[in-house]
Amino acid sequence: MRTVLMVAEKPSLAQSIAKILSKGSCSTRKGLNGACSVHEYTGSFVGQNVRFKMTSVCGHVMSLDFIGKYNNWDKVDPAELFSNAPTEKKEANPKLNMVKFLQVEAKGCDYVVLWLDCDKEGENICFEVLDAIQPVMNKSYGNERTIYRSKFSSITDTDICNAMTRLGEPNKNEALSVDARQELDLRIGCAFTRFQTKYFQGKYGNLDSSLISFGPCQTPTLGFCVERHDKIQSFKPEAYWVVQAKVFKGKDSPLTLDWDRVRVFDRDVGQMFVNMAKTAKEAKVDSVTKKEKAKQRPIALNTVEMLRVASSALGMSPQHTMQIAERLYTQGYISYPRTETTHYPENFDLKGTLKQQANSCLWGEMVKALLSEGINRPRKGVDSGDHPPITPMRAASESELGSDGWRLYDYITRHFIATVSPDCKYLQTTISFSIATESFTCSGKMLISAGYTEVMPWQGIAQEEALPVCERGDTFTVDEIKLLEKQTNPPDYLTEAELITLMEKHGIGTDASIPVHINNICQRNYVTVESGRKLKPTNLGIVLVHGYYKIDADLVLPTIRSAVEKQLNLISLGKANFHQVLQHTLDIFKRKFHYFVDSIAGMDELMEVSFSPIADTGKPLSRCGKCHRFMKYIQAKPSRLHCSHCDETYSLPQNGAIKLYKELKCPLDEFELVLWTSGSRGKSYPVCPYCFSNPPFRDMKKGMGCNECTHPSCQHSLNSLGISQCVECETGVLVFDPTSGPKWRMACNKCNVVVHFFEQAHKVQVSQDSCDSCEASLVIVDFNKTRSPLPDGETQHTGCVFCDPVFQDLVELKHATMRHPMHRAGGARRGRGKGRGRRPMGNPKKPKDKMAALAAYFV
């Protein structure tokens, strides 16, 4: 029996699709990477009985990066990144072992059906999967077709089964357009980011951003926000005057009339019109017009509109909205949430989709009325040729979806129902008056039929006070005529919804990437999100944009990126050459980069006004090993130490607190050590500021603290304080923390495992001896006589943390509370080996048999 491998984009999707295609009769097992499951069943494929294996990836299998040496910021000129730096595809998440997992499952398979998301990114992942599995699949017979691509827009029985009967092929051109975008963003973004980050962080201490990034889409996005900020700052309010008249008839309430001239900007002219109008005691009705008007129902929902509404009405960020929408899609509640289309295809089952909502307690009655009276044909939108508009695929309740999930689903469902509902109809009455020589009007609306606003009440016609019944020639008594002074108001800061509109209008990003770009400018501290989800630029964001305008406006204006997006779209349509577009775009930005570097003084002048020189920032903390003067600790991101005498800056671990470490010095360079800590419930370790940036030994990497230092005799090094390989991760070493008493602990120098032991012990030391069973270093523990938990009142004991029965009740495993999941780059690890005496070991042996016992009382 031949075998068909099927691959979806997410584990939850694979499970749903397998359940539908197998009619619930598949068996399931875990894959070797632990993250993806494999669902197996038998069935028919291309006219034969086959065994199906349905599994998934977890997003992109591979990511693009420079080869190793070009990732060193200190040794590579950023200009080289445009052309000389080779790139390579690396596993997007090495911990998942996705390539190996796919190859294990693909071995011996005859066909592959790709169920990746049906957009350009999905096509790109298709070819990543194929690159991994094709070398191990069975060879095809002659010209037999072995690669198939499914196209689907929702996780419903009908859509999935239809997709299985209409299998096509993956689109190479769309995949290439994504490759081109990835390479352009990598080369251009890294070159500008590395240069300006190093240049400005070396000069200014209070930038409060760990990375001063540039992005071909990110920077124009920031530009829109700063442009609005500039309009607000340059705005000068101007006084204007309005003539307001109030009239009444009989015992009716007075009517406030609108002046036909609207406003004047000269007070004397306004007063002249008031004086003229005051000569009349009555207002004459010149005309009464009544006109039936309609407020059109919305067109079908696409991604950009969903993001706009979620931000403005639901208060949800675009990034969060897309995460919620993707979850609703993978669970089968809505159709695919990434689409530019606002037109339902001719064969779209509008009635069937509507019927699923008939039992809702919120809109069920409206749906039943629509079904009985006949649905309205949706307004014609735009067919972008990707996916149908976003629609609900099955009924749901708030308890199923959770708060934010329900709010988004509620809006999507109401929007869909509104698209097939009648328009909202109302009667607009306008009464025109003349008072002396001046003309005034008064208008009101009266609802005729709520239409779609019954399901979208926030768009309904507000209930207004009825206008008095009158006809042409009637007169009203003038109650009051006065001149009101007002001022023009500045525009407000851009909301996320307005920014999304601008990005779509100018072609910045795609429906999938717009939320990412907005999130980036927030994360980089270029803008802050104020109440009402308004985006207010920070000083850093303002200075950067003004600097780009001063040097080369093309770097921040949307025109170039918009043109590049059009070229990328031509690649996806097969109308442009991948290599030519890539080379042409890189040549343009390479020239712009060189001009930017030569003109950086222009931006630096703006920085000087807004930020403090690094020498004037921070507070004295530890002594420099070169000049022995105090270095200043700069807390603003990225935290670092600066020696103003030597004019040198030293990096530190991020996302934690830094303090002086007992005035102890590194034996290699005389720099005073500092202690990094993630808090009382986390972990801590000493750091030499010089060694952290300048690794002293070949087997060390940049960004390593003393808990990873391989110095053979230093009392703070891994060789002196390392106890054993980590009980959870493969490469980490559990290192004793001598500062942790009386709540003593050892912590992994790679992951967030923390082992608490010997609480209230007077003294804990790492012995030079090792355990004969598991090779872990022994520990020497001293207790006060009155508080000793040791048997027979003993106060000192030497033993193995893992094997010694005396220590078993005194050890507890926890996970550190980290301020950030990865506070510094990892590197090679060292441990202690079996035998007497101190000696560095390459890969310490994990105490296998003892781990099970240890885990039992760690829980």
PDB file of N, CA and C in Angstrom, residues 658-698:
ATOM      1  N   ILE A 658      21.191  45.358  37.905  1.00  0.00           N
ATOM      2  CA  ILE A 658      22.654  45.295  37.993  1.00  0.00           C
ATOM      3  C   ILE A 658      23.096  45.987  39.279  1.00  0.00           C
ATOM      4  N   LYS A 659      23.979  45.340  40.034  1.00  0.00           N
ATOM      5  CA  LYS A 659      24.566  45.987  41.206  1.00  0.00           C
ATOM      6  C   LYS A 659      26.015  45.538  41.351  1.00  0.00           C
ATOM      7  N   LEU A 660      26.757  46.257  42.177  1.00  0.00           N
ATOM      8  CA  LEU A 660      28.166  45.929  42.385  1.00  0.00           C
ATOM      9  C   LEU A 660      28.288  44.596  43.131  1.00  0.00           C
ATOM     10  N   TYR A 661      29.293  43.786  42.738  1.00  0.00           N
ATOM     11  CA  TYR A 661      29.461  42.461  43.320  1.00  0.00           C
ATOM     12  C   TYR A 661      30.619  42.462  44.317  1.00  0.00           C
ATOM     13  N   LYS A 662      30.362  42.957  45.526  1.00  0.00           N
ATOM     14  CA  LYS A 662      31.303  42.898  46.651  1.00  0.00           C
ATOM     15  C   LYS A 662      32.659  43.537  46.353  1.00  0.00           C
ATOM     16  N   GLU A 663      32.733  44.406  45.329  1.00  0.00           N
ATOM     17  CA  GLU A 663      33.993  45.045  44.924  1.00  0.00           C
ATOM     18  C   GLU A 663      35.068  44.031  44.538  1.00  0.00           C
ATOM     19  N   LEU A 664      34.644  42.814  44.163  1.00  0.00           N
ATOM     20  CA  LEU A 664      35.580  41.789  43.698  1.00  0.00           C
ATOM     21  C   LEU A 664      35.977  42.079  42.257  1.00  0.00           C
ATOM     22  N   LYS A 665      37.193  41.634  41.882  1.00  0.00           N
ATOM     23  CA  LYS A 665      37.714  41.945  40.553  1.00  0.00           C
ATOM     24  C   LYS A 665      37.954  40.679  39.742  1.00  0.00           C
ATOM     25  N   CYS A 666      37.875  40.842  38.427  1.00  0.00           N
ATOM     26  CA  CYS A 666      38.201  39.747  37.521  1.00  0.00           C
ATOM     27  C   CYS A 666      39.716  39.542  37.547  1.00  0.00           C
ATOM     28  N   PRO A 667      40.200  38.315  37.719  1.00  0.00           N
ATOM     29  CA  PRO A 667      41.647  38.085  37.776  1.00  0.00           C
ATOM     30  C   PRO A 667      42.346  38.306  36.438  1.00  0.00           C
ATOM     31  N   LEU A 668      41.583  38.413  35.369  1.00  0.00           N
ATOM     32  CA  LEU A 668      42.201  38.561  34.042  1.00  0.00           C
ATOM     33  C   LEU A 668      42.422  40.010  33.643  1.00  0.00           C
ATOM     34  N   ASP A 669      41.521  40.922  34.059  1.00  0.00           N
ATOM     35  CA  ASP A 669      41.590  42.281  33.523  1.00  0.00           C
ATOM     36  C   ASP A 669      41.411  43.370  34.577  1.00  0.00           C
ATOM     37  N   GLU A 670      41.218  42.989  35.846  1.00  0.00           N
ATOM     38  CA  GLU A 670      41.113  43.945  36.959  1.00  0.00           C
ATOM     39  C   GLU A 670      39.811  44.757  36.948  1.00  0.00           C
ATOM     40  N   PHE A 671      38.875  44.414  36.079  1.00  0.00           N
ATOM     41  CA  PHE A 671      37.578  45.100  36.108  1.00  0.00           C
ATOM     42  C   PHE A 671      36.782  44.602  37.309  1.00  0.00           C
ATOM     43  N   GLU A 672      36.099  45.543  38.014  1.00  0.00           N
ATOM     44  CA  GLU A 672      35.249  45.123  39.116  1.00  0.00           C
ATOM     45  C   GLU A 672      34.027  44.387  38.572  1.00  0.00           C
ATOM     46  N   LEU A 673      33.687  43.280  39.219  1.00  0.00           N
ATOM     47  CA  LEU A 673      32.549  42.478  38.783  1.00  0.00           C
ATOM     48  C   LEU A 673      31.238  43.140  39.194  1.00  0.00           C
ATOM     49  N   VAL A 674      30.205  42.919  38.387  1.00  0.00           N
ATOM     50  CA  VAL A 674      28.853  43.355  38.744  1.00  0.00           C
ATOM     51  C   VAL A 674      27.970  42.107  38.813  1.00  0.00           C
ATOM     52  N   LEU A 675      26.852  42.209  39.527  1.00  0.00           N
ATOM     53  CA  LEU A 675      25.945  41.073  39.683  1.00  0.00           C
ATOM     54  C   LEU A 675      24.661  41.365  38.917  1.00  0.00           C
ATOM     55  N   TRP A 676      24.313  40.459  38.000  1.00  0.00           N
ATOM     56  CA  TRP A 676      23.031  40.556  37.298  1.00  0.00           C
ATOM     57  C   TRP A 676      22.024  39.670  38.016  1.00  0.00           C
ATOM     58  N   THR A 677      20.813  40.178  38.232  1.00  0.00           N
ATOM     59  CA  THR A 677      19.782  39.371  38.892  1.00  0.00           C
ATOM     60  C   THR A 677      18.423  39.649  38.275  1.00  0.00           C
ATOM     61  N   SER A 678      17.620  38.594  38.173  1.00  0.00           N
ATOM     62  CA  SER A 678      16.263  38.759  37.635  1.00  0.00           C
ATOM     63  C   SER A 678      15.245  38.878  38.758  1.00  0.00           C
ATOM     64  N   GLY A 679      15.705  39.016  39.997  1.00  0.00           N
ATOM     65  CA  GLY A 679      14.801  39.187  41.123  1.00  0.00           C
ATOM     66  C   GLY A 679      14.954  38.082  42.143  1.00  0.00           C
ATOM     67  N   SER A 680      14.266  38.236  43.269  1.00  0.00           N
ATOM     68  CA  SER A 680      14.427  37.296  44.379  1.00  0.00           C
ATOM     69  C   SER A 680      13.962  35.891  44.014  1.00  0.00           C
ATOM     70  N   ARG A 681      13.020  35.781  43.083  1.00  0.00           N
ATOM     71  CA  ARG A 681      12.514  34.467  42.694  1.00  0.00           C
ATOM     72  C   ARG A 681      13.187  33.949  41.422  1.00  0.00           C
ATOM     73  N   GLY A 682      14.128  34.714  40.922  1.00  0.00           N
ATOM     74  CA  GLY A 682      14.802  34.323  39.694  1.00  0.00           C
ATOM     75  C   GLY A 682      16.191  33.808  39.957  1.00  0.00           C
ATOM     76  N   LYS A 683      17.106  34.132  39.051  1.00  0.00           N
ATOM     77  CA  LYS A 683      18.480  33.703  39.242  1.00  0.00           C
ATOM     78  C   LYS A 683      19.407  34.894  39.083  1.00  0.00           C
ATOM     79  N   SER A 684      20.656  34.705  39.503  1.00  0.00           N
ATOM     80  CA  SER A 684      21.640  35.788  39.424  1.00  0.00           C
ATOM     81  C   SER A 684      23.006  35.190  39.159  1.00  0.00           C
ATOM     82  N   TYR A 685      23.885  35.998  38.592  1.00  0.00           N
ATOM     83  CA  TYR A 685      25.264  35.554  38.368  1.00  0.00           C
ATOM     84  C   TYR A 685      26.154  36.787  38.192  1.00  0.00           C
ATOM     85  N   PRO A 686      27.446  36.661  38.556  1.00  0.00           N
ATOM     86  CA  PRO A 686      28.373  37.776  38.383  1.00  0.00           C
ATOM     87  C   PRO A 686      28.816  37.904  36.928  1.00  0.00           C
ATOM     88  N   VAL A 687      29.193  39.121  36.568  1.00  0.00           N
ATOM     89  CA  VAL A 687      29.613  39.419  35.197  1.00  0.00           C
ATOM     90  C   VAL A 687      30.839  40.321  35.239  1.00  0.00           C
ATOM     91  N   CYS A 688      31.837  39.998  34.421  1.00  0.00           N
ATOM     92  CA  CYS A 688      32.951  40.922  34.198  1.00  0.00           C
ATOM     93  C   CYS A 688      32.593  41.764  32.984  1.00  0.00           C
ATOM     94  N   PRO A 689      32.484  43.089  33.122  1.00  0.00           N
ATOM     95  CA  PRO A 689      32.062  43.929  31.997  1.00  0.00           C
ATOM     96  C   PRO A 689      32.966  43.783  30.772  1.00  0.00           C
ATOM     97  N   TYR A 690      34.267  43.587  31.007  1.00  0.00           N
ATOM     98  CA  TYR A 690      35.180  43.478  29.871  1.00  0.00           C
ATOM     99  C   TYR A 690      35.053  42.110  29.193  1.00  0.00           C
ATOM    100  N   CYS A 691      35.057  41.052  29.979  1.00  0.00           N
ATOM    101  CA  CYS A 691      34.954  39.702  29.413  1.00  0.00           C
ATOM    102  C   CYS A 691      33.611  39.478  28.712  1.00  0.00           C
ATOM    103  N   PHE A 692      32.557  40.154  29.178  1.00  0.00           N
ATOM    104  CA  PHE A 692      31.226  39.997  28.595  1.00  0.00           C
ATOM    105  C   PHE A 692      31.227  40.377  27.113  1.00  0.00           C
ATOM    106  N   SER A 693      32.004  41.410  26.778  1.00  0.00           N
ATOM    107  CA  SER A 693      32.083  41.854  25.378  1.00  0.00           C
ATOM    108  C   SER A 693      33.325  41.337  24.664  1.00  0.00           C
ATOM    109  N   ASN A 694      34.329  40.906  25.443  1.00  0.00           N
ATOM    110  CA  ASN A 694      35.595  40.435  24.860  1.00  0.00           C
ATOM    111  C   ASN A 694      35.943  39.072  25.464  1.00  0.00           C
ATOM    112  N   PRO A 695      35.356  37.991  24.942  1.00  0.00           N
ATOM    113  CA  PRO A 695      35.559  36.664  25.537  1.00  0.00           C
ATOM    114  C   PRO A 695      37.049  36.325  25.661  1.00  0.00           C
ATOM    115  N   PRO A 696      37.504  35.931  26.859  1.00  0.00           N
ATOM    116  CA  PRO A 696      38.939  35.717  27.073  1.00  0.00           C
ATOM    117  C   PRO A 696      39.446  34.359  26.576  1.00  0.00           C
ATOM    118  N   PHE A 697      38.541  33.396  26.367  1.00  0.00           N
ATOM    119  CA  PHE A 697      38.962  32.064  25.952  1.00  0.00           C
ATOM    120  C   PHE A 697      38.251  31.677  24.650  1.00  0.00           C
ATOM    121  N   ARG A 698      38.909  30.816  23.877  1.00  0.00           N
ATOM    122  CA  ARG A 698      38.385  30.449  22.570  1.00  0.00           C
ATOM    123  C   ARG A 698      37.023  29.763  22.635  1.00  0.00           C
TER     124      ARG A 698
END
